[in-house]
PDB file of C-alpha atoms in Angstrom:
ATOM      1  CA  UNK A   1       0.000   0.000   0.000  1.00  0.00           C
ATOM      2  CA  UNK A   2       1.634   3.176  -1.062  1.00  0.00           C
ATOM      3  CA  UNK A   3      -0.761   5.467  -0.811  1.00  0.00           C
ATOM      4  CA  UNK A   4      -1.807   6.321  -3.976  1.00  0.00           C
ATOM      5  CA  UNK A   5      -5.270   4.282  -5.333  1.00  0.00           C
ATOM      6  CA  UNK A   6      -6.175   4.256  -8.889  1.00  0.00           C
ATOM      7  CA  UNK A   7      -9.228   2.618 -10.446  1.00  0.00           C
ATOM      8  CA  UNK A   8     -10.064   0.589 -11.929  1.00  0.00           C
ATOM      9  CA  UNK A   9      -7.191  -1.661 -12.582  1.00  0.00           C
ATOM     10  CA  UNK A  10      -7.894  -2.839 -15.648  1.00  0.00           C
ATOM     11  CA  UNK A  11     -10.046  -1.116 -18.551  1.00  0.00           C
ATOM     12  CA  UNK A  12     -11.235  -2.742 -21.666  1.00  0.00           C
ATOM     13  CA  UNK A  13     -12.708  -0.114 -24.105  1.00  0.00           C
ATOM     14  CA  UNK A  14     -13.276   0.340 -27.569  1.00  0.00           C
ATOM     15  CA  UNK A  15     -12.363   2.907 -29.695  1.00  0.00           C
ATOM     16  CA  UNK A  16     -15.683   5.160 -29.634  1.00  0.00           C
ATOM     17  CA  UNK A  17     -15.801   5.040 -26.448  1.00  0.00           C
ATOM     18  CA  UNK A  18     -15.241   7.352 -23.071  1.00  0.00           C
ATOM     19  CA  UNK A  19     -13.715   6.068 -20.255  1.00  0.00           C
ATOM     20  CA  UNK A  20     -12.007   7.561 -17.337  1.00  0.00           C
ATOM     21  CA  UNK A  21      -9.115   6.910 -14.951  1.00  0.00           C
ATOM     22  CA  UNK A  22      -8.884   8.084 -11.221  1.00  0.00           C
ATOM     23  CA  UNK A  23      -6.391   8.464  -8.814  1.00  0.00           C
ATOM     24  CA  UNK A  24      -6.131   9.309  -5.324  1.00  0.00           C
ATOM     25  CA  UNK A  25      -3.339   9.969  -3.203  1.00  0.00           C
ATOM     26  CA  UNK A  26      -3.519   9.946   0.634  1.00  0.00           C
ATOM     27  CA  UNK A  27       0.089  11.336   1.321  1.00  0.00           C
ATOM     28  CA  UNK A  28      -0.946  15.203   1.437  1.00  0.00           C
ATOM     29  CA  UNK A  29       1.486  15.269  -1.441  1.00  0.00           C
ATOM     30  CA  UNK A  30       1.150  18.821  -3.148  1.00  0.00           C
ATOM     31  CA  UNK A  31       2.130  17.458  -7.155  1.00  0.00           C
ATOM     32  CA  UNK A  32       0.618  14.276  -9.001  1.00  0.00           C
ATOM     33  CA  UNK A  33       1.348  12.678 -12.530  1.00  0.00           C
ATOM     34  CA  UNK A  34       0.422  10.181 -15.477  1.00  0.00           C
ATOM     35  CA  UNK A  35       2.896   8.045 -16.645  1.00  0.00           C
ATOM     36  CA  UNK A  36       2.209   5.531 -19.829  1.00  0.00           C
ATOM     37  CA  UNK A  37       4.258   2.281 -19.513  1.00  0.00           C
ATOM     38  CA  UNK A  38       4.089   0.244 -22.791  1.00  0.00           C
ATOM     39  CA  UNK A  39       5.616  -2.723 -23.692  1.00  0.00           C
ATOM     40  CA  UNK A  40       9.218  -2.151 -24.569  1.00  0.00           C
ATOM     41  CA  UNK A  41       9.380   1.369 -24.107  1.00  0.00           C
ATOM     42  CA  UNK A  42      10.578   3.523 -21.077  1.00  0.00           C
ATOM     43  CA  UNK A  43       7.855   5.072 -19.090  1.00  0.00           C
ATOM     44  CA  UNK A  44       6.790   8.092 -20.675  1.00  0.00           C
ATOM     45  CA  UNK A  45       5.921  11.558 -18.554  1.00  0.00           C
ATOM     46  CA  UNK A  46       2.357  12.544 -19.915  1.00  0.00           C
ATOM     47  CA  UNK A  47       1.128  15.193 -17.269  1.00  0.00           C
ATOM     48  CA  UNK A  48       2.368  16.970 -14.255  1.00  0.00           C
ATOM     49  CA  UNK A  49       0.530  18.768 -11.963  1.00  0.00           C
ATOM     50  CA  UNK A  50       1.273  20.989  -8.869  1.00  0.00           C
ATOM     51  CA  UNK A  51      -1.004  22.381  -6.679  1.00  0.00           C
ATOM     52  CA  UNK A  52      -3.606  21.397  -8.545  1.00  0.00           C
ATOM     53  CA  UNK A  53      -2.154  23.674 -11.518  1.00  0.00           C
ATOM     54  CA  UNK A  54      -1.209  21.675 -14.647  1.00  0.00           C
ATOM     55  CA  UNK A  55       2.954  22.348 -15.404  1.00  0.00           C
ATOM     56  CA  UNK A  56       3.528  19.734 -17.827  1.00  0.00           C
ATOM     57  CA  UNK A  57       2.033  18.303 -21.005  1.00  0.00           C
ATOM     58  CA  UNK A  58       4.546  16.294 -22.791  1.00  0.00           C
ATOM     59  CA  UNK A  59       3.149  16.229 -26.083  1.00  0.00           C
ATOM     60  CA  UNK A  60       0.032  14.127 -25.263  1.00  0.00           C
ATOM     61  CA  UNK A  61      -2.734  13.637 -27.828  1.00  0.00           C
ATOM     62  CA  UNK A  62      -5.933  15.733 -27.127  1.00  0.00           C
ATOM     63  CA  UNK A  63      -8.038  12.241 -26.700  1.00  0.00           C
ATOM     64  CA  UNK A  64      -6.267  12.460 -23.738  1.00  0.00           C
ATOM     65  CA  UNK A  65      -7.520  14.811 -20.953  1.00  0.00           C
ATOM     66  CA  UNK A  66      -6.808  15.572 -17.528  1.00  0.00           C
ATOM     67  CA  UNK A  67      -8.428  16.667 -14.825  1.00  0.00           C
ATOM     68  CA  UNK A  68      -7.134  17.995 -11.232  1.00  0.00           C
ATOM     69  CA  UNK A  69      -9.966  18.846  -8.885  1.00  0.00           C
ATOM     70  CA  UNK A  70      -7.658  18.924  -6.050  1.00  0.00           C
ATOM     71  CA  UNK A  71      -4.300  17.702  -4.839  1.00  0.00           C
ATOM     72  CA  UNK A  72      -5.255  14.907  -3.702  1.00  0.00           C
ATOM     73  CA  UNK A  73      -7.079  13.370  -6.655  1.00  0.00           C
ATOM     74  CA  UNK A  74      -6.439  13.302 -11.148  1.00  0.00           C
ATOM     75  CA  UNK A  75      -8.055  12.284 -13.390  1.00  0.00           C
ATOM     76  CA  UNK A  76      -7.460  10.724 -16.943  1.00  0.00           C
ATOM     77  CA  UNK A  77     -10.307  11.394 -19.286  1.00  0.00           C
ATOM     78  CA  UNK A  78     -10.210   9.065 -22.348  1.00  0.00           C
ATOM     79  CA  UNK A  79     -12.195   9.552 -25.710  1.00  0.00           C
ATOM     80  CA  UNK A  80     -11.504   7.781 -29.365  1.00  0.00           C
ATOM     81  CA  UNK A  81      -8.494   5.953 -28.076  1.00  0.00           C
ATOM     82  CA  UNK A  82      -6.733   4.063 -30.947  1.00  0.00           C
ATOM     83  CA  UNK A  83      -5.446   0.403 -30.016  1.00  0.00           C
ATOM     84  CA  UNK A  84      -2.138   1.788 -29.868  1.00  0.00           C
ATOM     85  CA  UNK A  85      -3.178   3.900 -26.281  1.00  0.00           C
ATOM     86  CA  UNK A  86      -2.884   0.151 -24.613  1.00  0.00           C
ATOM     87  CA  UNK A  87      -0.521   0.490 -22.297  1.00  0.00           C
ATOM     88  CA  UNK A  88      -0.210   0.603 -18.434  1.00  0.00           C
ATOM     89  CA  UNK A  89      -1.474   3.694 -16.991  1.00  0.00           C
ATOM     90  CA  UNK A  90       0.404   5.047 -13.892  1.00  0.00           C
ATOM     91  CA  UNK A  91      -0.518   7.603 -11.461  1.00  0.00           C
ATOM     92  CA  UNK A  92       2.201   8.986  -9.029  1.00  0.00           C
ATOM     93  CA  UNK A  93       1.978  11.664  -6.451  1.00  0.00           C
ATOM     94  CA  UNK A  94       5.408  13.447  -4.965  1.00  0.00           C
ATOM     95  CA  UNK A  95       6.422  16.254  -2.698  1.00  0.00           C
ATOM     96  CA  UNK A  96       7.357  18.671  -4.569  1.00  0.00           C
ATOM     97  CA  UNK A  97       9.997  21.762  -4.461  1.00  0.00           C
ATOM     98  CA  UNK A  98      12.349  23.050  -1.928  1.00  0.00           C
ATOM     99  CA  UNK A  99      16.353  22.271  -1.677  1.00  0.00           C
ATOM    100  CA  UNK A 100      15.574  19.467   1.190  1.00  0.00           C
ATOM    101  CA  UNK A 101      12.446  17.359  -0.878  1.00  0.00           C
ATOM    102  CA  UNK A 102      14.081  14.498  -2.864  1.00  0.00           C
ATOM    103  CA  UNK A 103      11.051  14.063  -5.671  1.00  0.00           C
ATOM    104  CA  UNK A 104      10.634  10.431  -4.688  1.00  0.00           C
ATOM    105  CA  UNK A 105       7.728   9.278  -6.339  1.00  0.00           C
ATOM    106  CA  UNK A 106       5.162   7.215  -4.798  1.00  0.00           C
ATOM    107  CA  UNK A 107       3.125   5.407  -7.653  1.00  0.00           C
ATOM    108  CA  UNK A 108      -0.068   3.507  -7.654  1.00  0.00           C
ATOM    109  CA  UNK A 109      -0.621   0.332  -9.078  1.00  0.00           C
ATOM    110  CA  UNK A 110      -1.504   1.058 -12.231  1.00  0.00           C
ATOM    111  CA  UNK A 111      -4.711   1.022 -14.874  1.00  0.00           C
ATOM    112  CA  UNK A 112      -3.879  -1.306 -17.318  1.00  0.00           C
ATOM    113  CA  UNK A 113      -5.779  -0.001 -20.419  1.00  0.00           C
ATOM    114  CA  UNK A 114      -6.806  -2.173 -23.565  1.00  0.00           C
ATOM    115  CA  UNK A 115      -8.288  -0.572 -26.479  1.00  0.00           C
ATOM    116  CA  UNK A 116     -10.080  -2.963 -28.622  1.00  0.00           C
TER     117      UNK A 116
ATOM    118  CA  UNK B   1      13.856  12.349 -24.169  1.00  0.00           C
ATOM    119  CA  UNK B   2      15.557   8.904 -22.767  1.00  0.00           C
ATOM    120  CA  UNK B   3      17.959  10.071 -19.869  1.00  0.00           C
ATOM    121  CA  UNK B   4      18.519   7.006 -18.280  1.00  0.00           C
ATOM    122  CA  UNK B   5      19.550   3.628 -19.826  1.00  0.00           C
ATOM    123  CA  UNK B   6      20.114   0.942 -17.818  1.00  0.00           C
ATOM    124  CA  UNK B   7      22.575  -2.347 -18.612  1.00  0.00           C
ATOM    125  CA  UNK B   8      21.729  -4.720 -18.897  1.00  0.00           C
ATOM    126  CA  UNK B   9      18.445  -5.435 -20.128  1.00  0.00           C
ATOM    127  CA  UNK B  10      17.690  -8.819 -18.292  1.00  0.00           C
ATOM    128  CA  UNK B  11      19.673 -10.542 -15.986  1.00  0.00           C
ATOM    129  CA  UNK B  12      18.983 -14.205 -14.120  1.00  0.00           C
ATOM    130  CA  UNK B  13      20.978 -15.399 -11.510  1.00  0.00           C
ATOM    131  CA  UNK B  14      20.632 -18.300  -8.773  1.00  0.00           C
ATOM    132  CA  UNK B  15      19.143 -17.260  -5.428  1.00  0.00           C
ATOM    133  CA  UNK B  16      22.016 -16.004  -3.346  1.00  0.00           C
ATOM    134  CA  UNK B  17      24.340 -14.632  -5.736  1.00  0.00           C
ATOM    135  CA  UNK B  18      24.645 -10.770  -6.172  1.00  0.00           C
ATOM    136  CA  UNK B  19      23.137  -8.802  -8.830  1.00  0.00           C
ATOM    137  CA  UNK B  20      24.821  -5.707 -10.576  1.00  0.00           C
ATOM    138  CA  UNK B  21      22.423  -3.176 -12.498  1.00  0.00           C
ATOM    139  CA  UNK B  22      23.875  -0.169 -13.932  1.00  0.00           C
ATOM    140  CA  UNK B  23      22.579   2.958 -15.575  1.00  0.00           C
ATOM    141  CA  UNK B  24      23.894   5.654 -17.919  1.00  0.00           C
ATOM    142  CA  UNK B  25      22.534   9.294 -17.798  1.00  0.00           C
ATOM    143  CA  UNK B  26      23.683  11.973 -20.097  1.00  0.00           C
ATOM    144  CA  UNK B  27      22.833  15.391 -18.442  1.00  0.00           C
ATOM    145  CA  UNK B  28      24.064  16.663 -15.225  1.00  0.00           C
ATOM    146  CA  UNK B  29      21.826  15.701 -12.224  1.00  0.00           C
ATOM    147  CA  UNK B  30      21.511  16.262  -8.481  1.00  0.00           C
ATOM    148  CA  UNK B  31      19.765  13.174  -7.765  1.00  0.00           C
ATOM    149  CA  UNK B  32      19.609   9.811  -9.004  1.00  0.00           C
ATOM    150  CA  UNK B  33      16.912   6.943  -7.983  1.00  0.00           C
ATOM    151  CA  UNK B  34      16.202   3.317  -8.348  1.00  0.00           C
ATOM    152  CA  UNK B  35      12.807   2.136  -8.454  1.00  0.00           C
ATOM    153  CA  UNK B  36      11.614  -1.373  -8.540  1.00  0.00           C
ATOM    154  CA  UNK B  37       8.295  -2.849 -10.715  1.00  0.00           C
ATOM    155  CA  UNK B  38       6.864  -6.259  -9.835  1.00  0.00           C
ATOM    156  CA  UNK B  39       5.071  -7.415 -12.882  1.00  0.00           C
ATOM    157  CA  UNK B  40       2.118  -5.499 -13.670  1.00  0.00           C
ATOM    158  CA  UNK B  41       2.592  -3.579 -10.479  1.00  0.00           C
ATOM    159  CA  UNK B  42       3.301   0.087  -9.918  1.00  0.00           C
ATOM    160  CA  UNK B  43       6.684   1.294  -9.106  1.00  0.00           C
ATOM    161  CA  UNK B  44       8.450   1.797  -5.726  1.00  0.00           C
ATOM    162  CA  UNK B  45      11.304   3.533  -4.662  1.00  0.00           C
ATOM    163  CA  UNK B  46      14.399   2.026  -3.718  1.00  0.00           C
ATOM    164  CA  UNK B  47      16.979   4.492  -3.164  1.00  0.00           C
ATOM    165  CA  UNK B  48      18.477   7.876  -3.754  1.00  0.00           C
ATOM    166  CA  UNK B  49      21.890   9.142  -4.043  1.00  0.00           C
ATOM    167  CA  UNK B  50      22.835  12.660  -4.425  1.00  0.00           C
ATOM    168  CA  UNK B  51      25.241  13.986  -6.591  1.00  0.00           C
ATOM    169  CA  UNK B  52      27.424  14.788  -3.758  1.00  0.00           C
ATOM    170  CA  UNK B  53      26.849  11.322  -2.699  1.00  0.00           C
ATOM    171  CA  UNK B  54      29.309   8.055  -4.027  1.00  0.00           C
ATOM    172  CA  UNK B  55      27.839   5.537  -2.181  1.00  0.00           C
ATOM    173  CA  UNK B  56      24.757   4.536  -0.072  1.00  0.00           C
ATOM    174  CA  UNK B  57      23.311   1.253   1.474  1.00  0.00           C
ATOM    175  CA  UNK B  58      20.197   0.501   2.230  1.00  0.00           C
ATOM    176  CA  UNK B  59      20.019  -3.121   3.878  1.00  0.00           C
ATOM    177  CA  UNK B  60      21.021  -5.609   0.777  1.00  0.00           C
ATOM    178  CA  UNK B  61      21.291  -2.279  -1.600  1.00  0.00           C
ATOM    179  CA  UNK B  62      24.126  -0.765  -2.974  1.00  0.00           C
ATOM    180  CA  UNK B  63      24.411   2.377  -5.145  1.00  0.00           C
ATOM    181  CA  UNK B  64      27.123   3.562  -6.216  1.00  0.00           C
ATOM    182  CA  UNK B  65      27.370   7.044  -8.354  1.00  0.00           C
ATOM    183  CA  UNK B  66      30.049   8.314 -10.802  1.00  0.00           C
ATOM    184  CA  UNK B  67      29.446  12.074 -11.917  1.00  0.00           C
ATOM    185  CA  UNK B  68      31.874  12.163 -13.841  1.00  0.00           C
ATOM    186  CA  UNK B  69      31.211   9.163 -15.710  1.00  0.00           C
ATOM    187  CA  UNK B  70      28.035   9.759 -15.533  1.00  0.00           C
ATOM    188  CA  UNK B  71      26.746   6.092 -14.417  1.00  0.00           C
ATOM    189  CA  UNK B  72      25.478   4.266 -11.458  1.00  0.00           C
ATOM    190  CA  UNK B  73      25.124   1.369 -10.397  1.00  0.00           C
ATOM    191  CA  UNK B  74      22.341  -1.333  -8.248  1.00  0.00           C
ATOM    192  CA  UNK B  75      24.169  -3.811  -6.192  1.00  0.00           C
ATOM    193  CA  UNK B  76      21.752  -6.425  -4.343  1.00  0.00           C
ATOM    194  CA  UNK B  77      23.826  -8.516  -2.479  1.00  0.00           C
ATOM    195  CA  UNK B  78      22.558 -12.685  -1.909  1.00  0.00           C
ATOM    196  CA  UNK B  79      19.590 -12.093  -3.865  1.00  0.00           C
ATOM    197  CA  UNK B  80      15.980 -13.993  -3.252  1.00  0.00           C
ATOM    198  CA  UNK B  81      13.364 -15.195  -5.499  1.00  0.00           C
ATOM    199  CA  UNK B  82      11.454 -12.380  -4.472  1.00  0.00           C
ATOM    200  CA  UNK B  83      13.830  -9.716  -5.744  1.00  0.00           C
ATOM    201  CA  UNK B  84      12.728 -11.060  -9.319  1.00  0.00           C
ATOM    202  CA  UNK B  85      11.567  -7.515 -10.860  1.00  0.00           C
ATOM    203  CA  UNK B  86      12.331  -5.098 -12.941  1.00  0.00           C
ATOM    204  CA  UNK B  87      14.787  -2.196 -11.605  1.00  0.00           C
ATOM    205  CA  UNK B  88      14.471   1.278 -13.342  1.00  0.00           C
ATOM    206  CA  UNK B  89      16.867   3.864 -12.909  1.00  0.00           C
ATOM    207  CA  UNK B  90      15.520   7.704 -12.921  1.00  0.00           C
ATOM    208  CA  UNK B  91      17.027  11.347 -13.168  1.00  0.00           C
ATOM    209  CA  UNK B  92      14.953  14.424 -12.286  1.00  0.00           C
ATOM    210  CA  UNK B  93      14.099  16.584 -15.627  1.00  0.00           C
ATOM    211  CA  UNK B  94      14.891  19.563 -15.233  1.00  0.00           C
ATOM    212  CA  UNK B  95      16.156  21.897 -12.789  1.00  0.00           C
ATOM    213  CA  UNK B  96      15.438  21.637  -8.414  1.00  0.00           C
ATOM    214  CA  UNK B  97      13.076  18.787  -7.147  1.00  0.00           C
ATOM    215  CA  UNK B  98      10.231  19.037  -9.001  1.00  0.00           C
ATOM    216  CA  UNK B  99       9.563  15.154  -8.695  1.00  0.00           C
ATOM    217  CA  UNK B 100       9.423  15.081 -12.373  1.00  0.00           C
ATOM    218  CA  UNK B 101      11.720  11.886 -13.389  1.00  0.00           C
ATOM    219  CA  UNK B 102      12.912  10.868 -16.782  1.00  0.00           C
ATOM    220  CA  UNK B 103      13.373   7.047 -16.404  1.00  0.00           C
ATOM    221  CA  UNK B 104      15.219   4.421 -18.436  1.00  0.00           C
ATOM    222  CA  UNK B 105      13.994   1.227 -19.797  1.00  0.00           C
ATOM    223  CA  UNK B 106      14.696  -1.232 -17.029  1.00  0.00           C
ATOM    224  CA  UNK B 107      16.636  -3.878 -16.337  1.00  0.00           C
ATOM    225  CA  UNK B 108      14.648  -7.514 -16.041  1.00  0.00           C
ATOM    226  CA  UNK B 109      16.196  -9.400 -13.140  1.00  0.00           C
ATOM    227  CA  UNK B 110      15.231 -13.222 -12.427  1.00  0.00           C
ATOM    228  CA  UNK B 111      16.241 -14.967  -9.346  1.00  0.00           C
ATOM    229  CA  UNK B 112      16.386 -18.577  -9.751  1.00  0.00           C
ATOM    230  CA  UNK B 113      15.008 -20.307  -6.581  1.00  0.00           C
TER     231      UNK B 113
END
């Protein structure tokens, strides 16, 4: 148990559809972030946010959306996914900023997505 | 882009023997980490050395860091079936602590019971 939840685990969808992903960290951790893990390939940064303020999109397709109500929860909105979007989607939360934090990430366990 | 590559990409060993991970980084960095992934399973941190750091333990753990090589390195010493994973090294992006971490593609370790 590392704090951070994230539902559902796993996610079969088709390509017309709209799903979601959720997250929720219990660590009072002021920054959270998607990660996409596929097969292969090093785990790719998709969204940052800090204090509920979004500070990084690396380049992510619009059928990809988040959402940040507060610090403590994100959200991954998902519309007209193409079967390539199957991956492993992980949420992380950190303590962010100041010379002393170390940015350890704590990381859920992970939506594992298939697009059909 | 990829910042950390680790080496090398799968190891197996027998169950008490020591495993040796390494990782390459190209940019200068005030922290590096190791993380761990059981299959299918979210990440957890390991360890982190600073860049002011050559050396830390953490029970069977050792990392080892070389800035001016620009490598580290994952020591588990008399390994156990349940260290089988995947170990990931990971350098912040960017400037300060921003928990934003570039990570490298893994290395597969099996533990031979």
């Amino acid at each position: 148990e590392t704090g951070v939840t994230q539902t559902p685990r796993h996610l079969v969808m088709g390509m017309t559809n709209k799903k979601s992903l959720k997250c929720e960290q219990h660590l009072g951790h002021n920054a959270m972030y998607w990660y996409k893990q596929s097969a292969k390939k090093p785990l790719e940064l998709m969204f940052v946010y800090n204090f509920k303020e979004q500070t990084e999109n690396n380049s992510v397709p619009s059928r990809f959306s988040p959402e940040c109500p507060n610090s403590s929860h994100l959200f991954l909105h998902l519309h007209t996914l193409q079967p390539e979007d199957s991956a492993l989607y992980l949420c992380a939360s950190s303590q962010a900023g100041g010379a002393r934090l170390t940015g350890e990430l704590f990381f859920g366990e992970g939506s594992r997505l298939t697009v059909l | 882009s990829q910042q950390g590559e680790e080496d090398p990409q799968a190891l197996s060993i027998q169950e008490g023997e020591n495993a040796t991970m390494n990782c390459s980084y190209k940019t200068s960095i005030n922290n590096l980490q190791w993380y761990r992934q059981n299959s299918g399973r979210g990440l957890v941190h390991l360890i982190l050395i600073r860049s002011n750091e050559r050396e830390k333990h953490s029970g069977r753990l050792r990392v080892t860091l070389d800035t001016s090589k620009k490598s580290s390195s994952l020591l588990i010493t008399a390994s156990r079936a349940a260290d089988t994973a995947s170990y990931f090294c990971a350098t912040p992006h960017g400037s300060g602590n921003t928990g934003k971490l570039i990570f490298g593609q893994g290395t597969t370790l099996q533990v031979k019971p």
